[in-house]
Short mmCIF file of C-alpha atoms in Angstrom, two decimals:
data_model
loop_
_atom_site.label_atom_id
_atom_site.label_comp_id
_atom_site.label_asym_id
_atom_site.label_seq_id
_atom_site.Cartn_x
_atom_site.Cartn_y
_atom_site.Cartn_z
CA UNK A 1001 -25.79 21.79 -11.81
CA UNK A 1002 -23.70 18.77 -12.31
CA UNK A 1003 -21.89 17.81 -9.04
CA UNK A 1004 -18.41 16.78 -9.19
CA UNK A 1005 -17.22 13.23 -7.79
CA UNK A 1006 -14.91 13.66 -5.18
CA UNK A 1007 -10.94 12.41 -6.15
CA UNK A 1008 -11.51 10.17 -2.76
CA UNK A 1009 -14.79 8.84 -3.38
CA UNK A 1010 -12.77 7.70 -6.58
CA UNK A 1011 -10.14 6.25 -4.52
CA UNK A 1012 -12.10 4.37 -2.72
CA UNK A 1013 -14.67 2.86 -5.48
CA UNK A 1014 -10.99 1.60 -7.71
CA UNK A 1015 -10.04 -0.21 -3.83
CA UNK A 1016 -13.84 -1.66 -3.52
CA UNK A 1017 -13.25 -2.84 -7.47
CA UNK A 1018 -9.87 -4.38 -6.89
CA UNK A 1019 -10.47 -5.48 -3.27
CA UNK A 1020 -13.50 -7.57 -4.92
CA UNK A 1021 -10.62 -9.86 -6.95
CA UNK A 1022 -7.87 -9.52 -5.09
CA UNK A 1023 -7.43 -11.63 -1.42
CA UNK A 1024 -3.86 -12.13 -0.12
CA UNK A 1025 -3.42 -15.37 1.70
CA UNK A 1026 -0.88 -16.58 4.09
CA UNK A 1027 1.39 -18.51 1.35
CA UNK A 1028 0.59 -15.27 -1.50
CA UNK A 1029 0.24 -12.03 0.83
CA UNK A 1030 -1.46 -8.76 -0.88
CA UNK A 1031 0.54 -5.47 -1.20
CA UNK A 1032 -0.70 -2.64 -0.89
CA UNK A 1033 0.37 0.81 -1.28
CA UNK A 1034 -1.13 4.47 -0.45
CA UNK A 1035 0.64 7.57 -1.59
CA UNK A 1036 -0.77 10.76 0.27
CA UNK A 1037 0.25 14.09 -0.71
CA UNK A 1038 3.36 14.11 1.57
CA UNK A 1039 3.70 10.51 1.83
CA UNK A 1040 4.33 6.78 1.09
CA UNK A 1041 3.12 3.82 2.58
CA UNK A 1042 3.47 0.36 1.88
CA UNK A 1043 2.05 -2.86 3.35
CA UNK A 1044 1.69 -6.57 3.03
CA UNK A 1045 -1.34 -8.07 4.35
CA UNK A 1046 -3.00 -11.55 4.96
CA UNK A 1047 -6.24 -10.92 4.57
CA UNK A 1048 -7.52 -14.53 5.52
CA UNK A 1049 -6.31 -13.71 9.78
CA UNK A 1050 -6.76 -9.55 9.13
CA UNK A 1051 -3.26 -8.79 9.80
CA UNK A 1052 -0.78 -6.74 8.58
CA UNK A 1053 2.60 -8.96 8.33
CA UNK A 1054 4.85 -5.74 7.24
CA UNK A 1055 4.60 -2.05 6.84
CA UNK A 1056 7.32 0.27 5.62
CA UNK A 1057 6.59 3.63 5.25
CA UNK A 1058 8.50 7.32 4.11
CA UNK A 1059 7.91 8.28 7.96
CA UNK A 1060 10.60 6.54 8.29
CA UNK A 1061 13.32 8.25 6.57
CA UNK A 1062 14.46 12.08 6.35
CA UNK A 1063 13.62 14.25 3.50
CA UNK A 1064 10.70 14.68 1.10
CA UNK A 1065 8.42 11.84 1.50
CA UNK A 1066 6.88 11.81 -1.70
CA UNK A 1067 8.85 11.99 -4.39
CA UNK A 1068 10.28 9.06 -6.67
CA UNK A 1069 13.26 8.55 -4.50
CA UNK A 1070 11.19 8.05 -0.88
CA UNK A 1071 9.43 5.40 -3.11
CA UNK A 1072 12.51 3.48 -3.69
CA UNK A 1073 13.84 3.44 -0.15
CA UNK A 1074 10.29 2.79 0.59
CA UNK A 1075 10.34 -0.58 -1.55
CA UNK A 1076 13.48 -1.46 -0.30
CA UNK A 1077 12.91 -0.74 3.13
CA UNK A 1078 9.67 -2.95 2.57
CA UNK A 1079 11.93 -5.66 0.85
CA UNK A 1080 13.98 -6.18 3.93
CA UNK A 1081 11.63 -6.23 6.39
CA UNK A 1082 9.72 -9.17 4.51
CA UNK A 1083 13.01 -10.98 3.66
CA UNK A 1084 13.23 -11.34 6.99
CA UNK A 1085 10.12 -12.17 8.01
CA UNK A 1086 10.11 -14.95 5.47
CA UNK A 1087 7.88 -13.44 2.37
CA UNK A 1088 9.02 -14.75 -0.78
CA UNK A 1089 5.75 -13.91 -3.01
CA UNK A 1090 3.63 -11.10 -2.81
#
């Protein structure tokens, strides 16, 4: 019997893949974004300290969490929140 690879184990060998090319720095932070079945998150990270500058997630705001329009108050909520912590590039 051929065993099926779980959607997560997936998930996590595409982050491993990426993660291997991909290192945000302090001057060129790394986004990164997780979309659960309910919701959105969104992050920027500097992965040279292991910190997490800004988060912005669909927590935040009222109705459905995962649908096209959470994602755009997501992104914008995430736009503001680096603006003003000084993020220019991502």
């Amino acid at each position: 019997m051929i065993n099926k690879v779980s959607r997560n184990d997936i998930r996590k060998a595409r982050h491993e893949r990426v993660r291997s090319k991909i290192v945000g720095t302090n001057e060129v932070p790394r986004l990164c974004v997780f979309r659960s079945n309910t919701n959105i998150y969104a992050q920027i990270i500097n992965d040279l300290e292991g910190i997490t500058l800004v988060s912005a997630s669909s927590l935040e705001n009222k109705g459905n969490g995962s649908n096209i329009e959470a994602a755009k108050l997501v992104g914008e909520s995430l736009a503001k929140k680096a603006k003003n912590a000084g993020i220019t590039k991502v």
